[in-house]
mmCIF file of C-alpha atoms in Angstrom:
data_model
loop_
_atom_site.group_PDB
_atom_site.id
_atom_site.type_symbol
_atom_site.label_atom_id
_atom_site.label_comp_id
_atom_site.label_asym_id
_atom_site.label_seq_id
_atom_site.Cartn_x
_atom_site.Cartn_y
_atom_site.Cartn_z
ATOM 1 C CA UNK N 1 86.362 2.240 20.907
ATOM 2 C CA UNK N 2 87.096 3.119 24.442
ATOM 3 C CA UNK N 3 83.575 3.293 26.596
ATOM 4 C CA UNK N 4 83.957 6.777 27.530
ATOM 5 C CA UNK N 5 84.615 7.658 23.706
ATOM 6 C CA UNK N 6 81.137 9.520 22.442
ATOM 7 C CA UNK N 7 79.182 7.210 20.382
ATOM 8 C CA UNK N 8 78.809 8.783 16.496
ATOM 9 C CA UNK N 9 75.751 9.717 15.249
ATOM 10 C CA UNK N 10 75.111 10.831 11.538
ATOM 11 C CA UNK N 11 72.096 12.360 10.473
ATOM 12 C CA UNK N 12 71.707 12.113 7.118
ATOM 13 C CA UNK N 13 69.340 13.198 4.274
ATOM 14 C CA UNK N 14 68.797 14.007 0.738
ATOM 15 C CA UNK N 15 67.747 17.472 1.773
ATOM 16 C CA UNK N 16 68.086 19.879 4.903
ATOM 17 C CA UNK N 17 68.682 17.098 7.277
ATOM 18 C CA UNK N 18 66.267 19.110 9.661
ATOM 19 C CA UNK N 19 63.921 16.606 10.159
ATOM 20 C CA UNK N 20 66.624 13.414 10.567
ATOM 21 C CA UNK N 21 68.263 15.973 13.338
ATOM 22 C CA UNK N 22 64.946 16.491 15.041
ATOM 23 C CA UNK N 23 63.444 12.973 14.916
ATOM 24 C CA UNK N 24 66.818 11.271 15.938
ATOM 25 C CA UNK N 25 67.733 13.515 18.443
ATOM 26 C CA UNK N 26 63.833 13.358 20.337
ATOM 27 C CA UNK N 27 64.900 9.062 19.978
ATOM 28 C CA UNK N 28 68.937 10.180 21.593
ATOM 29 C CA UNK N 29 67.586 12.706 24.160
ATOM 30 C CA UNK N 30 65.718 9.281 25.831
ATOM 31 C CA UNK N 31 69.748 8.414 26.708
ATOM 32 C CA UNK N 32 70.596 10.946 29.235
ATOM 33 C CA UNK N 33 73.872 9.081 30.486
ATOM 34 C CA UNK N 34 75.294 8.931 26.575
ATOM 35 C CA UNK N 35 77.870 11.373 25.120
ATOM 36 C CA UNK N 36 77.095 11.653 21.277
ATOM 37 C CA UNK N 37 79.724 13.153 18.895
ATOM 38 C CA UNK N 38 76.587 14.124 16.039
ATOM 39 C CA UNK N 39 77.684 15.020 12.388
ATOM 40 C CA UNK N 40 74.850 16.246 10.236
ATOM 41 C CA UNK N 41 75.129 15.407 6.131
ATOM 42 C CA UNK N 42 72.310 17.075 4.147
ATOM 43 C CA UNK N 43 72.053 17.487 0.695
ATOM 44 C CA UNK N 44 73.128 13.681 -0.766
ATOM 45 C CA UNK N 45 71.981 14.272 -4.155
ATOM 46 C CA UNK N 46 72.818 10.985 -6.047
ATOM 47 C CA UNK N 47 73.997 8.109 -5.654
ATOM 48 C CA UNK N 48 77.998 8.860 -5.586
ATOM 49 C CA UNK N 49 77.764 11.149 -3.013
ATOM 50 C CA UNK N 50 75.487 8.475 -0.751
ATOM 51 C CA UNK N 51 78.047 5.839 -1.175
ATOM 52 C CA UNK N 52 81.091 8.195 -0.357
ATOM 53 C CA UNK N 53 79.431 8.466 3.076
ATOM 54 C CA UNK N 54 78.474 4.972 3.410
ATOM 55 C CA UNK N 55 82.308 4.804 2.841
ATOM 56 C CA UNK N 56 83.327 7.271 5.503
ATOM 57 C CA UNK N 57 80.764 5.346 8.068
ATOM 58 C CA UNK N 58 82.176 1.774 7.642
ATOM 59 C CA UNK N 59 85.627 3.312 8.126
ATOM 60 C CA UNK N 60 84.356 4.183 11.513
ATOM 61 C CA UNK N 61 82.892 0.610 11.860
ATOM 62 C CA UNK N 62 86.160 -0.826 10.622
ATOM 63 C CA UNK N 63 88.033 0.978 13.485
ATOM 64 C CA UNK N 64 85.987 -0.768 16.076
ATOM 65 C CA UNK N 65 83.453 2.324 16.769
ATOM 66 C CA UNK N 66 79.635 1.765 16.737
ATOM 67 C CA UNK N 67 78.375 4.588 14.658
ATOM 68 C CA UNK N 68 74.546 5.384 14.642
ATOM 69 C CA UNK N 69 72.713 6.672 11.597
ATOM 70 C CA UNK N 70 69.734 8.620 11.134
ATOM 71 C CA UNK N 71 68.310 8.962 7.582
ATOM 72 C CA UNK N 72 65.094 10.813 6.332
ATOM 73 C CA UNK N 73 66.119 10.000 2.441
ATOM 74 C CA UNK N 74 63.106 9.550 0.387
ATOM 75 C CA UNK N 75 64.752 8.795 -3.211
ATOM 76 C CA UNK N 76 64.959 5.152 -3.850
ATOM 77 C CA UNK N 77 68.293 4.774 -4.689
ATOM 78 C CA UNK N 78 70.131 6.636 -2.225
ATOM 79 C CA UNK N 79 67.794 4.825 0.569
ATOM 80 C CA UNK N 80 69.330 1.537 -1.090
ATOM 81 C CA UNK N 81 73.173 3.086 -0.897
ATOM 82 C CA UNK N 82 72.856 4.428 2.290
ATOM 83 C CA UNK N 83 71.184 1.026 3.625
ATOM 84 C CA UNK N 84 74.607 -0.714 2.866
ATOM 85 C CA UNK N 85 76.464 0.349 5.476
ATOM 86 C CA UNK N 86 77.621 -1.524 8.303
ATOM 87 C CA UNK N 87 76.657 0.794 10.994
ATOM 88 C CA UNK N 88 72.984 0.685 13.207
ATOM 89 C CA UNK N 89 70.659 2.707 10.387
ATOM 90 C CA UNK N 90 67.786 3.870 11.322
ATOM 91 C CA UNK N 91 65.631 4.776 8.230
ATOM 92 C CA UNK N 92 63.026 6.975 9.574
ATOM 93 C CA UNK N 93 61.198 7.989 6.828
ATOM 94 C CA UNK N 94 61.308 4.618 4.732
ATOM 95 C CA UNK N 95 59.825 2.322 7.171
ATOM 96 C CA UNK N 96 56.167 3.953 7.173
ATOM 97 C CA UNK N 97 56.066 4.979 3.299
ATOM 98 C CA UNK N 98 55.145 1.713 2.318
ATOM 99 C CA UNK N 99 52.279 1.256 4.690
ATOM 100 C CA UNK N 100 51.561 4.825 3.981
ATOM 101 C CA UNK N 101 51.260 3.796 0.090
ATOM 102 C CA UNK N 102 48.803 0.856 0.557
ATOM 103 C CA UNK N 103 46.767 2.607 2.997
ATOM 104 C CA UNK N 104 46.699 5.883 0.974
ATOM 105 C CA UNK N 105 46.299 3.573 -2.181
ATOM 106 C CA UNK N 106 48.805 5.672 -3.728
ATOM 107 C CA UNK N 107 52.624 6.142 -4.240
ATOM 108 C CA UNK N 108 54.492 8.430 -2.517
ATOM 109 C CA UNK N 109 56.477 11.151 -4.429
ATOM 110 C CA UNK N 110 59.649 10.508 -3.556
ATOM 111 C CA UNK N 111 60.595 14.297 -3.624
ATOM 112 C CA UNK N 112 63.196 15.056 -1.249
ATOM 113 C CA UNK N 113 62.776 18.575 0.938
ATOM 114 C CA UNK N 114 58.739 18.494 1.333
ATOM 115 C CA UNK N 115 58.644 19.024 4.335
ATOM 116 C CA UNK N 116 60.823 22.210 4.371
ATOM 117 C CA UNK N 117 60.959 23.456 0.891
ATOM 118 C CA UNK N 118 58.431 25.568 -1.031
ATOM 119 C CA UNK N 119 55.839 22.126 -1.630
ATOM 120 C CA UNK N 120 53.077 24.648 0.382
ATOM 121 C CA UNK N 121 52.989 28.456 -0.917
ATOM 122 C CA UNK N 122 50.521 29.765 0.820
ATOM 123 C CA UNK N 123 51.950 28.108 4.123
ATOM 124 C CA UNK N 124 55.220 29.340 3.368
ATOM 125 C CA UNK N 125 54.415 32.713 3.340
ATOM 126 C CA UNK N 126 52.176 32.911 5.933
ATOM 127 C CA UNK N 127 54.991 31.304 8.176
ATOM 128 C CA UNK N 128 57.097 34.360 6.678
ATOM 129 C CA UNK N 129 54.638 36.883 7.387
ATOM 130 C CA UNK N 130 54.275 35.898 10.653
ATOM 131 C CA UNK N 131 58.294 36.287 11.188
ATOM 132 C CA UNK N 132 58.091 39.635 10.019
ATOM 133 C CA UNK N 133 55.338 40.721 12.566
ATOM 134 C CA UNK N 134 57.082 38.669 15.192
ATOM 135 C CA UNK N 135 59.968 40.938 14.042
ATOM 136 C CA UNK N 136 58.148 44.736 13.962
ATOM 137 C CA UNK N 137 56.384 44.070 17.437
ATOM 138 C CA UNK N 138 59.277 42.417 19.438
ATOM 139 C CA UNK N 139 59.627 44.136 22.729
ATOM 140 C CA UNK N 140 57.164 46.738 22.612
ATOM 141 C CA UNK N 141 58.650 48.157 19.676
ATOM 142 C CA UNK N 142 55.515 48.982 17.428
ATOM 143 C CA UNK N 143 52.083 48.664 18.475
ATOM 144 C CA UNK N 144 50.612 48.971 14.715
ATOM 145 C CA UNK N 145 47.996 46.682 13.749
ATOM 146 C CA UNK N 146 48.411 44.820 17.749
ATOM 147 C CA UNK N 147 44.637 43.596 16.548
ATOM 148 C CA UNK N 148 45.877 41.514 14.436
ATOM 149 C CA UNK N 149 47.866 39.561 17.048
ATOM 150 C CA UNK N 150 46.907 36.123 17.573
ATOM 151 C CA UNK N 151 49.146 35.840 20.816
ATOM 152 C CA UNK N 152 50.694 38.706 22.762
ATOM 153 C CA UNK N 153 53.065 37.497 25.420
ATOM 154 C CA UNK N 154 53.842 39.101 28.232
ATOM 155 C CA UNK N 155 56.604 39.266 31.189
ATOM 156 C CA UNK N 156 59.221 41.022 32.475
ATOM 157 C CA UNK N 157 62.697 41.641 31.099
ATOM 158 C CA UNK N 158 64.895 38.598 29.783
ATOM 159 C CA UNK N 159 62.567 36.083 30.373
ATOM 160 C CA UNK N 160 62.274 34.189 27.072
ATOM 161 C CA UNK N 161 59.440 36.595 25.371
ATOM 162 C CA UNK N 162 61.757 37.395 21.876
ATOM 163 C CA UNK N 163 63.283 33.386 21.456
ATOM 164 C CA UNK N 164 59.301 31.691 21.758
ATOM 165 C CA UNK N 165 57.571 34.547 19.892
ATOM 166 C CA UNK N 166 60.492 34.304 16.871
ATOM 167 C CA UNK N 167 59.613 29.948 16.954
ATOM 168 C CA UNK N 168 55.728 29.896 17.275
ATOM 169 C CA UNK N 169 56.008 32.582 14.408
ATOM 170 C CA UNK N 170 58.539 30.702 12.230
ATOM 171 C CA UNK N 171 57.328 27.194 13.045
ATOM 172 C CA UNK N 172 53.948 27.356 13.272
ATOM 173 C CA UNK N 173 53.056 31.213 11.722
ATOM 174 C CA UNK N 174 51.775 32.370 14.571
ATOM 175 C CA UNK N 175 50.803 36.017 14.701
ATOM 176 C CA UNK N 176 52.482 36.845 18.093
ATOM 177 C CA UNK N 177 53.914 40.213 19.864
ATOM 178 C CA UNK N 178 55.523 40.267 22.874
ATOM 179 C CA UNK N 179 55.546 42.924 25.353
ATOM 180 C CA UNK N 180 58.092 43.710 28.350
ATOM 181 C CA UNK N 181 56.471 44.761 31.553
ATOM 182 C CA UNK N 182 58.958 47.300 33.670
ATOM 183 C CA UNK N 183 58.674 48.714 36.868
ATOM 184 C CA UNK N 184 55.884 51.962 36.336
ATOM 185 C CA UNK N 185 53.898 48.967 35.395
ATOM 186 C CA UNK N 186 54.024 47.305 39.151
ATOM 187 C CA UNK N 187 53.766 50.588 40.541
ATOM 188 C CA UNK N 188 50.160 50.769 39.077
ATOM 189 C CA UNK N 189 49.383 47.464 39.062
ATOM 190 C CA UNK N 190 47.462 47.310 36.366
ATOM 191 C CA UNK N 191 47.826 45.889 32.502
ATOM 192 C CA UNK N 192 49.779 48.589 30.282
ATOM 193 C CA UNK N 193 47.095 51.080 28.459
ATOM 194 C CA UNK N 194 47.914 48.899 24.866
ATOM 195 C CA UNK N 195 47.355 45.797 26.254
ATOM 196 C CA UNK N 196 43.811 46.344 27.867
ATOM 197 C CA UNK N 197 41.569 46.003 24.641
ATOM 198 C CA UNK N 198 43.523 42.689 23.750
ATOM 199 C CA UNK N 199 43.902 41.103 27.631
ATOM 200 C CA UNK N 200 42.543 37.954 26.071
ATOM 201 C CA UNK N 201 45.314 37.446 23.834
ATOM 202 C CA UNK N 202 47.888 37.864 26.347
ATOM 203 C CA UNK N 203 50.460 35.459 28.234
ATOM 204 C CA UNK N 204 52.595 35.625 30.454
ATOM 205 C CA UNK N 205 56.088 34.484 31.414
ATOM 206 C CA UNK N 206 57.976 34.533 34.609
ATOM 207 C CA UNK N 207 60.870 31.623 35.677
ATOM 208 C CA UNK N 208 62.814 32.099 39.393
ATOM 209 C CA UNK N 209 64.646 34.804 40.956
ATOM 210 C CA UNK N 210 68.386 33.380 40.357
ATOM 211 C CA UNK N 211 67.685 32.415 36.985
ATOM 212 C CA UNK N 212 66.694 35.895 35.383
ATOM 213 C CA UNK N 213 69.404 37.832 37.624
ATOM 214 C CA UNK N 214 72.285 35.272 36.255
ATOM 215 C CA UNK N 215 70.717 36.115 32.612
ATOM 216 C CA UNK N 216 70.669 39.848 33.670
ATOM 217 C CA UNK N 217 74.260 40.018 34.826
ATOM 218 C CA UNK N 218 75.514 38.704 31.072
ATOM 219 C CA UNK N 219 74.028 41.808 29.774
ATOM 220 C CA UNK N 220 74.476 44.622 32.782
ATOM 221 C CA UNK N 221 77.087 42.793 35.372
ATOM 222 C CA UNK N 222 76.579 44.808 38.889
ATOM 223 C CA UNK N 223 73.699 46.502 37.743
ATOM 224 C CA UNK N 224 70.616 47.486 39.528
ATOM 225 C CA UNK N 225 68.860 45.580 36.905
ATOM 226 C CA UNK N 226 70.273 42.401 37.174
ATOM 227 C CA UNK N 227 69.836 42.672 41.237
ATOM 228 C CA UNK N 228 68.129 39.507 42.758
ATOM 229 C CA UNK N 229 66.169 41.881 44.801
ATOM 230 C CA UNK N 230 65.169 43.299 41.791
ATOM 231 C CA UNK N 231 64.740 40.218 39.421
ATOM 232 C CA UNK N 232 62.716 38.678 42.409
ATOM 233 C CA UNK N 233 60.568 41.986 43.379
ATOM 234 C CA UNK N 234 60.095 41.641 39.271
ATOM 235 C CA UNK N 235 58.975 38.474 39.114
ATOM 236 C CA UNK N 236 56.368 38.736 42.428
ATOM 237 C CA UNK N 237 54.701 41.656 40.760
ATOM 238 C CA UNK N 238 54.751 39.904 37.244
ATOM 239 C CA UNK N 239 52.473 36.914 38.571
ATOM 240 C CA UNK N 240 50.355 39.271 40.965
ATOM 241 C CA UNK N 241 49.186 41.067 37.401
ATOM 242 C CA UNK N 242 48.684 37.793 35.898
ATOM 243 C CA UNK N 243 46.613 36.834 38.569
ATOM 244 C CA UNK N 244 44.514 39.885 39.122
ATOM 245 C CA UNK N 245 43.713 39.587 35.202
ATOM 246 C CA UNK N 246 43.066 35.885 34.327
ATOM 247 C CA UNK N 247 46.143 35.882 32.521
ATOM 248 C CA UNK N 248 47.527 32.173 32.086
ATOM 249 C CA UNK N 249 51.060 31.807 32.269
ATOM 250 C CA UNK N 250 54.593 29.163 32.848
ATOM 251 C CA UNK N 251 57.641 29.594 33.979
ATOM 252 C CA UNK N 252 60.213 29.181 31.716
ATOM 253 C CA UNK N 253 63.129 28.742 33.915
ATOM 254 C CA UNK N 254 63.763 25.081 32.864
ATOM 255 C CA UNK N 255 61.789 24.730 30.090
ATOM 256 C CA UNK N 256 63.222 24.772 26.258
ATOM 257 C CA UNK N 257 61.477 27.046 23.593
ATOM 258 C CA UNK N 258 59.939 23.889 21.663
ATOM 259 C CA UNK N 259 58.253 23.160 25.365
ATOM 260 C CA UNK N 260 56.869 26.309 26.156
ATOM 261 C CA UNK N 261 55.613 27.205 22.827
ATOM 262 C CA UNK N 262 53.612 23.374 22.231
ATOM 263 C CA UNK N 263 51.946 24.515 26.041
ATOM 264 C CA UNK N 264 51.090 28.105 25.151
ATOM 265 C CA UNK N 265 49.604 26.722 22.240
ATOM 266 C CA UNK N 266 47.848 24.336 23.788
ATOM 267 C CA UNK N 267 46.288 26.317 26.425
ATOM 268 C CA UNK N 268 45.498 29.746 23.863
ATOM 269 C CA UNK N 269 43.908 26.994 21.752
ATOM 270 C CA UNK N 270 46.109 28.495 18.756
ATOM 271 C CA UNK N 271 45.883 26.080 15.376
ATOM 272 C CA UNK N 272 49.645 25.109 14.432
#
């Protein structure tokens, strides 16, 4: 394999393959300077299917590449298939469960999906519900049952309030609105009227001047809108408000929505 060739990664499970994507990817994203060519392979449901991959990886080994794997299987003998093959694995569920068996003084199910199937109801649907509000109060849209908010956030125009309300609610079921803030709210200078009972709750956003107009100009190229006067005189007013109200905030210019949400629920002190 040439150096400049990407190195292969599989991530590979005997479910979604969610959590061997997220797990091996945190350990990846620690290698700046490496190009990855990543191939996700969920669902190996018996043993035939494990060793057809195993077969398709040491094909890659046999031409002279270095493949990586990633596996989060938990049944027994698909971990033993998959551990055949002559590429780097990384088995990233089976190296704890044993200690986690003596120490528990138990045996581990060996149920594939737990972690992202149906094994918790209640948490399920709560996760669901909270989707749904996400949903009904995005952008100002509704402002039924706001009470019931557990975070509103806050900010002007295109600057990240739908993506981290939509995650905290679908990751962690977090009750959260989001609200835009336009300009007669700088002219008065003051919360919006719905807001003011629940000031508490809120949060704001804001990230730089060049950022939001290059975001604006994808939707409304040439527009007033998308102005960096405008973005900037936007932004200004945005953080004077949050200021004048005790409203914590971040700026999410080069932040990703797993990094702003862990902070904003750090600092609202919201249980995941």
């Amino acid at each position: 394999m040439a150096t400049d060739d990407p190195c292969p990664v599989f991530f590979l499970s005997d479910s979604t393959g969610i959590t061997a994507e997220t797990l091996g990817s945190t350990l990846l994203s620690q290698f700046p300077t490496v190009e990855f060519d990543r191939t996700t392979i969920p669902f190996i449901l018996n043993v035939d299917q494990a060793q057809a991959v195993v077969d398709l990886i040491d094909a890659l080994v046999e031409r002279g590449q270095k493949p990586i794997v990633f596996s989060t299987a938990v049944t027994s003998d698909i971990r033993r298939t998959l551990s055949t093959c002559t590429a780097t694995l990384i088995d990233l569920l089976g190296t704890y469960l044993g200690e986690l068996e003596e120490t528990l003084a138990t045996q581990a199910s060996n149920e594939p999906g737990r972690a992202h199937g149906l094994g918790n109801a209640a948490r399920y649907q709560s996760r669901m519900t909270a989707v749904e509000y996400a949903m009904e109060h995005d952008d100002g849209q509704s402002l039924r049952a706001l009470e019931k908010a557990q975070l509103i956030l806050v900010a002007p125009s295109r600057c990240g309030k739908t993506p981290t309300t939509m995650y905290l609610a679908l990751q962690h079921g977090i009750f959260a609105a989001n609200f835009p803030l336009v300009d007669e709210d700088f002219e008065r200078e003051g919360l919006p009227k719905p807001l003011r009972p629940f000031v508490d709750k809120c949060f704001g956003l804001t990230t730089n001047p060049l950022r939001l107009s290059q975001v604006r100009t994808q939707r409304r190229e040439g527009s007033p809108y998308a102005s960096l006067r405008q973005c900037g005189f936007e932004l200004r007013s945005a953080e004077r408000l949050y200021a004048s109200h005790g409203i914590p905030f971040l700026n999410s210019a080069s932040m990703s929505v797993e990094e702003m949400s862990a902070m904003i629920l750090q600092q609202m002190n919201l249980k995941r």
